[in-house]
PDB file of C-alpha atoms in Angstrom:
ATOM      1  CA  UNK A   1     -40.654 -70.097 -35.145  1.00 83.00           C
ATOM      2  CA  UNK A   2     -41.932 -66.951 -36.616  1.00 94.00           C
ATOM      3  CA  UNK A   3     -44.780 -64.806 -34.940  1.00 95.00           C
ATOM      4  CA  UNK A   4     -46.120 -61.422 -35.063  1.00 96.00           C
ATOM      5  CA  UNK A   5     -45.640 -58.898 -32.641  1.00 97.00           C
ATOM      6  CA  UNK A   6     -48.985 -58.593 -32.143  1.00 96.00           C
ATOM      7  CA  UNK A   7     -49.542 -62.044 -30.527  1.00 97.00           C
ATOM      8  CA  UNK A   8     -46.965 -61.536 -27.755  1.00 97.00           C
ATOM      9  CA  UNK A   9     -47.936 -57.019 -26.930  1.00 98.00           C
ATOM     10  CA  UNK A  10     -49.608 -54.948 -27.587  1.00 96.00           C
ATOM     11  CA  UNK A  11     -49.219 -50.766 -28.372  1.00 96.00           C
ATOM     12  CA  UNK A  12     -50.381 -47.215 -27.618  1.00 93.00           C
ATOM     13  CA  UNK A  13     -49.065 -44.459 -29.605  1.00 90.00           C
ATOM     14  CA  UNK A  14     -48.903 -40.613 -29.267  1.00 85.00           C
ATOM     15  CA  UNK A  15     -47.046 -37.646 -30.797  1.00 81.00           C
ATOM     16  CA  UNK A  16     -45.391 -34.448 -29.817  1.00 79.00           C
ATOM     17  CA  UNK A  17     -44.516 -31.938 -33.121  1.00 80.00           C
ATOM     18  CA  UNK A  18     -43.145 -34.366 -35.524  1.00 83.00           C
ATOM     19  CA  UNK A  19     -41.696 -37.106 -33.155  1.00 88.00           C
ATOM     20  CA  UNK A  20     -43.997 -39.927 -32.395  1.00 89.00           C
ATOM     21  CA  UNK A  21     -43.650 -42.059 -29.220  1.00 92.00           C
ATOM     22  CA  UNK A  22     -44.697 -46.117 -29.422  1.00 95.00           C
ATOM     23  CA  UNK A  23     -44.964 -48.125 -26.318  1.00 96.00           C
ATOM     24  CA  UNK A  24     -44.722 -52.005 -26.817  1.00 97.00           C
ATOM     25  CA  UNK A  25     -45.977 -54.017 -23.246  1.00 98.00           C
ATOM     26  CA  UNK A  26     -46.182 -57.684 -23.658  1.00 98.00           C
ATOM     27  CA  UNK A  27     -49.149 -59.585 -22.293  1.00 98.00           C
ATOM     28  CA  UNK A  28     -47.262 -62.087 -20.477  1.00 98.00           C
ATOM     29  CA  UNK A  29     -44.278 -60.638 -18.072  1.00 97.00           C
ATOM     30  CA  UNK A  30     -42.184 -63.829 -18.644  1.00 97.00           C
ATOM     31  CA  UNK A  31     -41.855 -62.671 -22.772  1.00 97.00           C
ATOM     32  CA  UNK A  32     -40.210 -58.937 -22.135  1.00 98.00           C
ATOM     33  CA  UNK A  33     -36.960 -60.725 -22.197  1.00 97.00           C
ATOM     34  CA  UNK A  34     -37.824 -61.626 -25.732  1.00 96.00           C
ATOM     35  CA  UNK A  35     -39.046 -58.485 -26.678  1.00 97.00           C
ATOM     36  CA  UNK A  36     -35.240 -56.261 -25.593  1.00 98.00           C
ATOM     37  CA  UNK A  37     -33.426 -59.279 -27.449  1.00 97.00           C
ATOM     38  CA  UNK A  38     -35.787 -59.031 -31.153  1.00 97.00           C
ATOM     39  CA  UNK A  39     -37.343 -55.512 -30.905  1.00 98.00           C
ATOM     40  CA  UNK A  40     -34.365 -53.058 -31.165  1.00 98.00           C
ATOM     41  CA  UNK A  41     -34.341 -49.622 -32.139  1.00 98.00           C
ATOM     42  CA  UNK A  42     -32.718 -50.862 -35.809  1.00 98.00           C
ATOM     43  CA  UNK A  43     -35.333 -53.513 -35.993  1.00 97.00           C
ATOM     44  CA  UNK A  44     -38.116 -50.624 -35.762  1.00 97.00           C
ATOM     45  CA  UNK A  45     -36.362 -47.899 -38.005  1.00 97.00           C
ATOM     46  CA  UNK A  46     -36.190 -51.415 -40.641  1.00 97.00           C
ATOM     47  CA  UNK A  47     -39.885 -52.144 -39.744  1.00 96.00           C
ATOM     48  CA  UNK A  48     -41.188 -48.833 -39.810  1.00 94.00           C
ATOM     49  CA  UNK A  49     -38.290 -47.031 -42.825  1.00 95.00           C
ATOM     50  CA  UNK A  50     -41.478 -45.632 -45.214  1.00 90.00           C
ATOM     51  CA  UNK A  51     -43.253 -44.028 -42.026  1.00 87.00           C
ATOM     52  CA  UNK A  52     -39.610 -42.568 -39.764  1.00 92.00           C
ATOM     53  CA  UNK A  53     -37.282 -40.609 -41.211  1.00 93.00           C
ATOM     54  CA  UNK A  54     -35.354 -39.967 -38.196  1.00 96.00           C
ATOM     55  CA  UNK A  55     -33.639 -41.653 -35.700  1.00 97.00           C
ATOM     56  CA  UNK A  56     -35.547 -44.329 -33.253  1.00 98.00           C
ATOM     57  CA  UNK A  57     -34.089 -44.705 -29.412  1.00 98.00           C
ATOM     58  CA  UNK A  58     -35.339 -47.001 -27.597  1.00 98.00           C
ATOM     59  CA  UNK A  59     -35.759 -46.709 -23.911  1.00 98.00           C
ATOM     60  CA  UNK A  60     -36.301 -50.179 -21.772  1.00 98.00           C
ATOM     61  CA  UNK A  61     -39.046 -50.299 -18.463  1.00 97.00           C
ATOM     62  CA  UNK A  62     -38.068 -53.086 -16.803  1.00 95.00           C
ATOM     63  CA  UNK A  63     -40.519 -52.519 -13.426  1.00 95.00           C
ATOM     64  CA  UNK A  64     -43.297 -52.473 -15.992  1.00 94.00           C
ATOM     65  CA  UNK A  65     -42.490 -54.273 -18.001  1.00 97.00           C
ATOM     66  CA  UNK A  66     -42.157 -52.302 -21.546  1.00 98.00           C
ATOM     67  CA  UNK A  67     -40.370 -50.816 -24.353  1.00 98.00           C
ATOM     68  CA  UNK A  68     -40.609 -47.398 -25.156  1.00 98.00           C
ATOM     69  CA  UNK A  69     -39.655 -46.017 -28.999  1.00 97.00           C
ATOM     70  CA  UNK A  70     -39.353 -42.606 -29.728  1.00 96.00           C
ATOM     71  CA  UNK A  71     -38.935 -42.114 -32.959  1.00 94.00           C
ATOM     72  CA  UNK A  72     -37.889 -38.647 -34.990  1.00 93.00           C
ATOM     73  CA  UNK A  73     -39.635 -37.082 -37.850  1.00 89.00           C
ATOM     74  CA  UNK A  74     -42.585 -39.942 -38.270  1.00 85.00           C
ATOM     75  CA  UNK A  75     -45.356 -37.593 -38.421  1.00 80.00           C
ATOM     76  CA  UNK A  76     -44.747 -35.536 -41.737  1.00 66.00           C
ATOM     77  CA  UNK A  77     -44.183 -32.613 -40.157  1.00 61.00           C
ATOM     78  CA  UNK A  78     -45.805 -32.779 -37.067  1.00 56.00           C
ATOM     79  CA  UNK A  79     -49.915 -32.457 -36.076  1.00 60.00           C
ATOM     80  CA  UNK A  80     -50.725 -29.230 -37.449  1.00 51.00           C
ATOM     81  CA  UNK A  81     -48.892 -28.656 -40.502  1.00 53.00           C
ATOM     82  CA  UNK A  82     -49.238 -32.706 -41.470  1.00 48.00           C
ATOM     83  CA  UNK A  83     -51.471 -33.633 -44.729  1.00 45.00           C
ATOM     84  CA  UNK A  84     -51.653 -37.094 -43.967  1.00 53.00           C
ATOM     85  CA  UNK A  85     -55.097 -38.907 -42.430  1.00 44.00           C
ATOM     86  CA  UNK A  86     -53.171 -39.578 -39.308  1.00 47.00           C
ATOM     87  CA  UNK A  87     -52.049 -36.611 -38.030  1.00 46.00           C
ATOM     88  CA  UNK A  88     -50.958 -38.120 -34.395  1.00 48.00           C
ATOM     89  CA  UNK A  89     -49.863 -41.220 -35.773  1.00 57.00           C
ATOM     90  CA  UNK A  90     -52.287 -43.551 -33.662  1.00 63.00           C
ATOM     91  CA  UNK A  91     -52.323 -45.614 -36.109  1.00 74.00           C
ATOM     92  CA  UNK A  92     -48.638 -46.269 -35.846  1.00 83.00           C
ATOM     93  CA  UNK A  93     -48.943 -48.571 -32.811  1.00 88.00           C
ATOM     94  CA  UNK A  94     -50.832 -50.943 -35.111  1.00 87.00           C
ATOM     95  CA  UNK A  95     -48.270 -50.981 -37.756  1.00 89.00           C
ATOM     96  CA  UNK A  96     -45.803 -51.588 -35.099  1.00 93.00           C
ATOM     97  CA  UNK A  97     -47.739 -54.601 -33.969  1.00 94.00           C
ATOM     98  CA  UNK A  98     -47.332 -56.218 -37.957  1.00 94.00           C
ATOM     99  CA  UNK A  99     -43.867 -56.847 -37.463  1.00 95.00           C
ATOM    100  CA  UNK A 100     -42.359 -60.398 -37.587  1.00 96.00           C
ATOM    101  CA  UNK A 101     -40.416 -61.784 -34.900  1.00 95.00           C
ATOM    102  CA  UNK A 102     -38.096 -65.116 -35.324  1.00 91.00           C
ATOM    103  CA  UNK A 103     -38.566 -67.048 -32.048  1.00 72.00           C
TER     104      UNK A 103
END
């Protein structure tokens, strides 16, 4: 069964310099499993490859329960010397949210 990310989480975005930091909580605490197991760091850099440049770690929050990307050189340069429309990438959280997931 394929779904989108977005039915399962949801995301809040924010930025430092050039490195942009996505948080992915799932509405129900019964589907984090699901989320470690289809949403790794590759599967973001693959998701996300025309927005990050850099490298994407993920960090797991089991207690909360939540994934945490951080991912290097997203953000063209970082908030003050960026050109795009999005300078702190809050946006990003949203594009996040678009990717497919085989259930």
């Amino acid at each position: 069964m394929k779904i989108k990310l977005y039915d399962i989480a949801h995301s809040r975005a924010g930025d430092k310099g050039n490195t942009l930091t996505l948080s992915l909580i799932p509405y129900k605490a019964e589907d984090y499993p699901l989320l470690c197991a289809l949403v790794t760091a590759e599967a973001v850099k693959k998701h996300l490859h025309a927005i990050v440049a850099g490298e994407v770690i993920r960090y797991e929050l089991p207690n909360l329960p939540a994934l945490q990307f951080v991912c290097q050189q997203a953000l063209t340069g970082g908030v003050t010397t960026s050109l795009t429309m999005d300078t702190h990438g809050k946006t990003l959280s949203y594009a996040l949210l678009e990717m497919w997931l085989e259930a």
